[in-house]
Amino acid sequence: TAALLADALGAGGRDVELLRRAAPLHDVGKIGIPDGILHKPARLDAEELERMRRHTVIGAKIVLGGTSPLMRVAEEVAISHHERWDGGGYPRRAAGEDIPLVGRIVAVADVFDALTHRRPYKPAWPVDEAVAEIVRQGGTQFDPRVVAAFEALARRDAALLLPEPAPILDDSALEPAADPEQAEPADHEEPAEQAEQAEHPGHAQRVVLARAAMLVA
């Protein structure tokens, strides 16, 4: 979904491919979050929610200092994909175009993925309802321009927006509703039901996993 949105927004082929490869790393920082929080089938308390939100900073640190374009994009995605267009997100409370475009794109793709997949605390939403929720949040949680591109793709063929399996970690949910503080039935992030590793990870992926292991050791 992220790559399709980047292409629809006019990104060049190289940038589209970089985002396609970097987007699945957006939640790599969850490797540093305790399993008891990641897999809790109920609402997180305030302390747990704060710890969960640290995954953005942890993820950025994991890929920090990478010299390749892929690692630099992955760092931007990890730190910014929970920021909100209206400034109510985290960790930096950035707003509008101060949020990197790659983060604004992945924010939309990630919430759509979360809504359309079953979680321990909610059933999967029908695709049309998930699309409607994304559109409803344009201009508040999401960049209106990214939402317009998303809506156009959905009208053409919503099935195109359903994500492929991620190469390292299957995509993890944002809050099941678009408001991260008021989501129902839970207001915390959950990992995908099965975190999957690629059968043949590439060099950049191996670097990320090695750095992650050192950070959480």
PDB file of C-alpha atoms in Angstrom:
ATOM      1  CA  THR A   1       0.000   0.000   0.000  1.00  0.00           C
ATOM      2  CA  ALA A   2       2.747   2.461   0.901  1.00  0.00           C
ATOM      3  CA  ALA A   3       4.503   1.994  -2.428  1.00  0.00           C
ATOM      4  CA  LEU A   4       1.233   2.373  -4.348  1.00  0.00           C
ATOM      5  CA  LEU A   5       0.512   5.612  -2.504  1.00  0.00           C
ATOM      6  CA  ALA A   6       4.005   6.944  -3.163  1.00  0.00           C
ATOM      7  CA  ASP A   7       3.606   6.179  -6.855  1.00  0.00           C
ATOM      8  CA  ALA A   8       0.175   7.823  -6.946  1.00  0.00           C
ATOM      9  CA  LEU A   9       1.666  10.920  -5.324  1.00  0.00           C
ATOM     10  CA  GLY A  10       4.240  11.217  -8.101  1.00  0.00           C
ATOM     11  CA  ALA A  11       7.345   9.761  -6.469  1.00  0.00           C
ATOM     12  CA  GLY A  12      10.008   8.480  -8.823  1.00  0.00           C
ATOM     13  CA  GLY A  13      10.532   4.791  -9.385  1.00  0.00           C
ATOM     14  CA  ARG A  14      13.607   4.637  -7.154  1.00  0.00           C
ATOM     15  CA  ASP A  15      11.823   6.371  -4.273  1.00  0.00           C
ATOM     16  CA  VAL A  16       8.810   4.097  -4.660  1.00  0.00           C
ATOM     17  CA  GLU A  17      11.033   1.043  -4.453  1.00  0.00           C
ATOM     18  CA  LEU A  18      12.879   2.399  -1.414  1.00  0.00           C
ATOM     19  CA  LEU A  19       9.607   2.936   0.416  1.00  0.00           C
ATOM     20  CA  ARG A  20       8.316  -0.476  -0.617  1.00  0.00           C
ATOM     21  CA  ARG A  21      11.355  -2.015   1.068  1.00  0.00           C
ATOM     22  CA  ALA A  22      11.530   0.337   4.055  1.00  0.00           C
ATOM     23  CA  ALA A  23       7.849   0.425   5.032  1.00  0.00           C
ATOM     24  CA  PRO A  24       7.782  -3.100   6.550  1.00  0.00           C
ATOM     25  CA  LEU A  25      10.459  -1.944   9.023  1.00  0.00           C
ATOM     26  CA  HIS A  26       8.190   0.710  10.519  1.00  0.00           C
ATOM     27  CA  ASP A  27       7.514  -1.298  13.682  1.00  0.00           C
ATOM     28  CA  VAL A  28      10.911  -2.951  14.057  1.00  0.00           C
ATOM     29  CA  GLY A  29      11.260  -1.106  17.374  1.00  0.00           C
ATOM     30  CA  LYS A  30       8.641  -3.400  18.882  1.00  0.00           C
ATOM     31  CA  ILE A  31      11.434  -5.901  19.324  1.00  0.00           C
ATOM     32  CA  GLY A  32      12.309  -3.787  22.370  1.00  0.00           C
ATOM     33  CA  ILE A  33       8.795  -3.866  23.866  1.00  0.00           C
ATOM     34  CA  PRO A  34       7.924  -6.621  26.378  1.00  0.00           C
ATOM     35  CA  ASP A  35       5.734  -9.418  25.063  1.00  0.00           C
ATOM     36  CA  GLY A  36       3.305  -8.879  27.900  1.00  0.00           C
ATOM     37  CA  ILE A  37       2.503  -5.469  26.443  1.00  0.00           C
ATOM     38  CA  LEU A  38       2.627  -6.466  22.792  1.00  0.00           C
ATOM     39  CA  HIS A  39       0.245  -9.380  23.237  1.00  0.00           C
ATOM     40  CA  LYS A  40      -2.055  -8.031  25.927  1.00  0.00           C
ATOM     41  CA  PRO A  41      -5.608  -8.736  24.681  1.00  0.00           C
ATOM     42  CA  ALA A  42      -7.077  -5.786  26.551  1.00  0.00           C
ATOM     43  CA  ARG A  43      -6.681  -2.050  26.837  1.00  0.00           C
ATOM     44  CA  LEU A  44      -3.219  -0.898  27.916  1.00  0.00           C
ATOM     45  CA  ASP A  45      -2.950   1.232  31.016  1.00  0.00           C
ATOM     46  CA  ALA A  46      -1.226   4.622  30.832  1.00  0.00           C
ATOM     47  CA  GLU A  47       2.217   3.286  31.754  1.00  0.00           C
ATOM     48  CA  GLU A  48       1.987   0.411  29.261  1.00  0.00           C
ATOM     49  CA  LEU A  49       0.795   2.746  26.535  1.00  0.00           C
ATOM     50  CA  GLU A  50       3.750   5.037  27.137  1.00  0.00           C
ATOM     51  CA  ARG A  51       6.135   2.096  26.910  1.00  0.00           C
ATOM     52  CA  MET A  52       4.461   0.919  23.727  1.00  0.00           C
ATOM     53  CA  ARG A  53       4.913   4.325  22.155  1.00  0.00           C
ATOM     54  CA  ARG A  54       8.667   4.075  22.691  1.00  0.00           C
ATOM     55  CA  HIS A  55       8.850   1.602  19.813  1.00  0.00           C
ATOM     56  CA  THR A  56       9.109   4.518  17.385  1.00  0.00           C
ATOM     57  CA  VAL A  57      12.279   5.808  19.036  1.00  0.00           C
ATOM     58  CA  ILE A  58      13.705   2.309  19.494  1.00  0.00           C
ATOM     59  CA  GLY A  59      13.074   1.526  15.830  1.00  0.00           C
ATOM     60  CA  ALA A  60      14.773   4.709  14.678  1.00  0.00           C
ATOM     61  CA  LYS A  61      17.798   3.901  16.839  1.00  0.00           C
ATOM     62  CA  ILE A  62      18.014   0.423  15.354  1.00  0.00           C
ATOM     63  CA  VAL A  63      18.472   1.811  11.850  1.00  0.00           C
ATOM     64  CA  LEU A  64      20.249   5.027  12.925  1.00  0.00           C
ATOM     65  CA  GLY A  65      23.433   5.842  11.098  1.00  0.00           C
ATOM     66  CA  GLY A  66      22.787   3.687   8.081  1.00  0.00           C
ATOM     67  CA  THR A  67      24.632   4.976   5.051  1.00  0.00           C
ATOM     68  CA  SER A  68      22.380   3.459   2.403  1.00  0.00           C
ATOM     69  CA  PRO A  69      19.313   5.323   1.131  1.00  0.00           C
ATOM     70  CA  LEU A  70      17.177   2.394   2.281  1.00  0.00           C
ATOM     71  CA  MET A  71      18.317   2.688   5.884  1.00  0.00           C
ATOM     72  CA  ARG A  72      17.810   6.453   5.897  1.00  0.00           C
ATOM     73  CA  VAL A  73      14.240   6.048   4.643  1.00  0.00           C
ATOM     74  CA  ALA A  74      13.640   3.278   7.195  1.00  0.00           C
ATOM     75  CA  GLU A  75      14.788   5.613   9.982  1.00  0.00           C
ATOM     76  CA  GLU A  76      12.368   8.336   8.857  1.00  0.00           C
ATOM     77  CA  VAL A  77       9.520   5.854   8.640  1.00  0.00           C
ATOM     78  CA  ALA A  78      10.211   4.333  12.068  1.00  0.00           C
ATOM     79  CA  ILE A  79      10.302   7.662  13.903  1.00  0.00           C
ATOM     80  CA  SER A  80       7.414   9.377  12.128  1.00  0.00           C
ATOM     81  CA  HIS A  81       4.691   6.873  11.247  1.00  0.00           C
ATOM     82  CA  HIS A  82       2.670   7.641  14.400  1.00  0.00           C
ATOM     83  CA  GLU A  83       2.742  11.394  13.995  1.00  0.00           C
ATOM     84  CA  ARG A  84      -0.588  13.018  13.151  1.00  0.00           C
ATOM     85  CA  TRP A  85      -1.324  15.717  10.610  1.00  0.00           C
ATOM     86  CA  ASP A  86      -2.953  17.784  13.390  1.00  0.00           C
ATOM     87  CA  GLY A  87       0.071  17.496  15.699  1.00  0.00           C
ATOM     88  CA  GLY A  88      -1.495  15.076  18.159  1.00  0.00           C
ATOM     89  CA  GLY A  89       0.752  12.109  17.434  1.00  0.00           C
ATOM     90  CA  TYR A  90       4.051  10.874  18.827  1.00  0.00           C
ATOM     91  CA  PRO A  91       6.950  10.843  19.586  1.00  0.00           C
ATOM     92  CA  ARG A  92       7.696  14.424  18.478  1.00  0.00           C
ATOM     93  CA  ARG A  93       4.164  15.807  18.070  1.00  0.00           C
ATOM     94  CA  ALA A  94       5.145  16.996  14.613  1.00  0.00           C
ATOM     95  CA  ALA A  95       2.357  18.375  12.441  1.00  0.00           C
ATOM     96  CA  GLY A  96       1.547  18.885   8.778  1.00  0.00           C
ATOM     97  CA  GLU A  97       4.440  18.908   6.367  1.00  0.00           C
ATOM     98  CA  ASP A  98       6.942  18.864   9.232  1.00  0.00           C
ATOM     99  CA  ILE A  99       6.222  15.119   9.232  1.00  0.00           C
ATOM    100  CA  PRO A 100       8.323  13.365   6.570  1.00  0.00           C
ATOM    101  CA  LEU A 101       6.215  12.382   3.581  1.00  0.00           C
ATOM    102  CA  VAL A 102       7.237   8.745   3.965  1.00  0.00           C
ATOM    103  CA  GLY A 103       5.864   8.792   7.508  1.00  0.00           C
ATOM    104  CA  ARG A 104       2.591  10.356   6.354  1.00  0.00           C
ATOM    105  CA  ILE A 105       2.229   7.675   3.711  1.00  0.00           C
ATOM    106  CA  VAL A 106       3.024   4.767   6.020  1.00  0.00           C
ATOM    107  CA  ALA A 107       0.614   6.139   8.643  1.00  0.00           C
ATOM    108  CA  VAL A 108      -2.267   5.673   6.214  1.00  0.00           C
ATOM    109  CA  ALA A 109      -1.083   2.278   4.988  1.00  0.00           C
ATOM    110  CA  ASP A 110      -0.528   1.023   8.529  1.00  0.00           C
ATOM    111  CA  VAL A 111      -3.941   2.010   9.865  1.00  0.00           C
ATOM    112  CA  PHE A 112      -5.646   0.501   6.827  1.00  0.00           C
ATOM    113  CA  ASP A 113      -3.777  -2.740   7.419  1.00  0.00           C
ATOM    114  CA  ALA A 114      -4.704  -2.687  11.104  1.00  0.00           C
ATOM    115  CA  LEU A 115      -8.369  -2.143  10.408  1.00  0.00           C
ATOM    116  CA  THR A 116      -8.656  -4.872   7.782  1.00  0.00           C
ATOM    117  CA  HIS A 117      -6.989  -7.589   9.877  1.00  0.00           C
ATOM    118  CA  ARG A 118      -8.385  -9.420  12.892  1.00  0.00           C
ATOM    119  CA  ARG A 119      -6.773  -8.751  16.243  1.00  0.00           C
ATOM    120  CA  PRO A 120      -7.331 -10.410  19.636  1.00  0.00           C
ATOM    121  CA  TYR A 121      -9.503  -7.453  20.637  1.00  0.00           C
ATOM    122  CA  LYS A 122     -11.431  -6.861  17.389  1.00  0.00           C
ATOM    123  CA  PRO A 123     -12.628  -8.530  14.191  1.00  0.00           C
ATOM    124  CA  ALA A 124     -11.341  -7.431  10.809  1.00  0.00           C
ATOM    125  CA  TRP A 125     -13.225  -4.507   9.353  1.00  0.00           C
ATOM    126  CA  PRO A 126     -14.749  -4.826   5.873  1.00  0.00           C
ATOM    127  CA  VAL A 127     -12.542  -3.094   3.329  1.00  0.00           C
ATOM    128  CA  ASP A 128     -15.162  -0.489   2.444  1.00  0.00           C
ATOM    129  CA  GLU A 129     -15.581   0.505   6.098  1.00  0.00           C
ATOM    130  CA  ALA A 130     -11.825   0.742   6.575  1.00  0.00           C
ATOM    131  CA  VAL A 131     -11.530   2.965   3.502  1.00  0.00           C
ATOM    132  CA  ALA A 132     -14.309   5.184   4.829  1.00  0.00           C
ATOM    133  CA  GLU A 133     -12.529   5.539   8.192  1.00  0.00           C
ATOM    134  CA  ILE A 134      -9.287   6.589   6.510  1.00  0.00           C
ATOM    135  CA  VAL A 135     -11.144   9.148   4.416  1.00  0.00           C
ATOM    136  CA  ARG A 136     -12.968  10.455   7.497  1.00  0.00           C
ATOM    137  CA  GLN A 137      -9.654  11.135   9.216  1.00  0.00           C
ATOM    138  CA  GLY A 138      -8.176  13.129   6.333  1.00  0.00           C
ATOM    139  CA  GLY A 139      -7.034  16.510   7.596  1.00  0.00           C
ATOM    140  CA  THR A 140      -6.938  15.419  11.245  1.00  0.00           C
ATOM    141  CA  GLN A 141      -4.910  12.246  11.652  1.00  0.00           C
ATOM    142  CA  PHE A 142      -3.769  11.975   8.044  1.00  0.00           C
ATOM    143  CA  ASP A 143      -2.342  14.206   5.338  1.00  0.00           C
ATOM    144  CA  PRO A 144      -5.318  15.142   3.116  1.00  0.00           C
ATOM    145  CA  ARG A 145      -3.226  14.727  -0.024  1.00  0.00           C
ATOM    146  CA  VAL A 146      -2.225  11.192   0.938  1.00  0.00           C
ATOM    147  CA  VAL A 147      -5.843  10.390   1.801  1.00  0.00           C
ATOM    148  CA  ALA A 148      -7.009  11.693  -1.584  1.00  0.00           C
ATOM    149  CA  ALA A 149      -4.524   9.387  -3.315  1.00  0.00           C
ATOM    150  CA  PHE A 150      -5.646   6.507  -1.105  1.00  0.00           C
ATOM    151  CA  GLU A 151      -9.312   7.140  -1.887  1.00  0.00           C
ATOM    152  CA  ALA A 152      -8.608   7.276  -5.625  1.00  0.00           C
ATOM    153  CA  LEU A 153      -6.792   3.937  -5.459  1.00  0.00           C
ATOM    154  CA  ALA A 154      -9.618   2.429  -3.425  1.00  0.00           C
ATOM    155  CA  ARG A 155     -12.199   3.544  -5.970  1.00  0.00           C
ATOM    156  CA  ARG A 156     -10.166   1.965  -8.736  1.00  0.00           C
ATOM    157  CA  ASP A 157      -9.620  -1.362  -6.952  1.00  0.00           C
ATOM    158  CA  ALA A 158      -9.595  -1.584  -3.161  1.00  0.00           C
ATOM    159  CA  ALA A 159      -8.045  -5.058  -3.330  1.00  0.00           C
ATOM    160  CA  LEU A 160      -4.837  -3.433  -4.549  1.00  0.00           C
ATOM    161  CA  LEU A 161      -4.456  -1.780  -1.164  1.00  0.00           C
ATOM    162  CA  LEU A 162      -4.410  -5.001   0.827  1.00  0.00           C
ATOM    163  CA  PRO A 163      -0.801  -5.498   1.921  1.00  0.00           C
ATOM    164  CA  GLU A 164       1.551  -8.277   0.957  1.00  0.00           C
ATOM    165  CA  PRO A 165       3.370 -10.096   3.787  1.00  0.00           C
ATOM    166  CA  ALA A 166       6.230  -8.027   5.139  1.00  0.00           C
ATOM    167  CA  PRO A 167       9.788  -9.288   4.607  1.00  0.00           C
ATOM    168  CA  ILE A 168      10.766  -9.174   8.295  1.00  0.00           C
ATOM    169  CA  LEU A 169       7.811  -8.437  10.548  1.00  0.00           C
ATOM    170  CA  ASP A 170       4.244  -8.617   9.417  1.00  0.00           C
ATOM    171  CA  ASP A 171       2.698  -5.196   9.715  1.00  0.00           C
ATOM    172  CA  SER A 172       1.514  -4.247  13.199  1.00  0.00           C
ATOM    173  CA  ALA A 173      -1.617  -2.407  14.035  1.00  0.00           C
ATOM    174  CA  LEU A 174      -2.075   1.140  15.023  1.00  0.00           C
ATOM    175  CA  GLU A 175      -5.060   1.741  17.193  1.00  0.00           C
ATOM    176  CA  PRO A 176      -8.126  -0.043  15.780  1.00  0.00           C
ATOM    177  CA  ALA A 177      -9.856   3.283  15.291  1.00  0.00           C
ATOM    178  CA  ALA A 178      -8.162   6.323  13.876  1.00  0.00           C
ATOM    179  CA  ASP A 179      -7.936   8.226  17.177  1.00  0.00           C
ATOM    180  CA  PRO A 180      -5.007   6.686  19.073  1.00  0.00           C
ATOM    181  CA  GLU A 181      -6.317   7.866  22.441  1.00  0.00           C
ATOM    182  CA  GLN A 182     -10.017   6.991  22.052  1.00  0.00           C
ATOM    183  CA  ALA A 183      -9.935   3.849  19.946  1.00  0.00           C
ATOM    184  CA  GLU A 184     -12.386   1.086  20.707  1.00  0.00           C
ATOM    185  CA  PRO A 185     -12.304  -1.680  21.744  1.00  0.00           C
ATOM    186  CA  ALA A 186      -8.638  -1.061  22.553  1.00  0.00           C
ATOM    187  CA  ASP A 187      -6.464   2.008  22.288  1.00  0.00           C
ATOM    188  CA  HIS A 188      -3.082   0.407  21.962  1.00  0.00           C
ATOM    189  CA  GLU A 189      -1.002  -1.079  19.243  1.00  0.00           C
ATOM    190  CA  GLU A 190      -0.830  -4.792  18.680  1.00  0.00           C
ATOM    191  CA  PRO A 191       1.692  -6.761  16.680  1.00  0.00           C
ATOM    192  CA  ALA A 192       0.469  -8.897  13.827  1.00  0.00           C
ATOM    193  CA  GLU A 193      -0.821 -12.256  14.972  1.00  0.00           C
ATOM    194  CA  GLN A 194       2.209 -13.918  13.477  1.00  0.00           C
ATOM    195  CA  ALA A 195       5.466 -12.006  13.173  1.00  0.00           C
ATOM    196  CA  GLU A 196       7.128 -13.562  10.172  1.00  0.00           C
ATOM    197  CA  GLN A 197      10.719 -13.494   9.047  1.00  0.00           C
ATOM    198  CA  ALA A 198      11.616 -13.600   5.420  1.00  0.00           C
ATOM    199  CA  GLU A 199      13.026 -16.897   4.240  1.00  0.00           C
ATOM    200  CA  HIS A 200      15.915 -15.100   2.593  1.00  0.00           C
ATOM    201  CA  PRO A 201      16.413 -11.650   4.181  1.00  0.00           C
ATOM    202  CA  GLY A 202      18.503  -9.184   2.242  1.00  0.00           C
ATOM    203  CA  HIS A 203      21.630  -7.482   3.508  1.00  0.00           C
ATOM    204  CA  ALA A 204      19.814  -4.432   4.872  1.00  0.00           C
ATOM    205  CA  GLN A 205      17.386  -6.658   6.734  1.00  0.00           C
ATOM    206  CA  ARG A 206      20.226  -8.649   8.292  1.00  0.00           C
ATOM    207  CA  VAL A 207      21.859  -5.400   9.414  1.00  0.00           C
ATOM    208  CA  VAL A 208      18.617  -4.266  11.043  1.00  0.00           C
ATOM    209  CA  LEU A 209      18.168  -7.567  12.875  1.00  0.00           C
ATOM    210  CA  ALA A 210      21.770  -7.516  14.084  1.00  0.00           C
ATOM    211  CA  ARG A 211      21.424  -3.972  15.398  1.00  0.00           C
ATOM    212  CA  ALA A 212      18.144  -4.839  17.058  1.00  0.00           C
ATOM    213  CA  ALA A 213      19.735  -7.779  18.811  1.00  0.00           C
ATOM    214  CA  MET A 214      22.518  -5.586  20.171  1.00  0.00           C
ATOM    215  CA  LEU A 215      20.095  -2.906  21.407  1.00  0.00           C
ATOM    216  CA  VAL A 216      17.830  -5.284  23.284  1.00  0.00           C
ATOM    217  CA  ALA A 217      20.533  -7.643  24.569  1.00  0.00           C
TER     218      ALA A 217
END
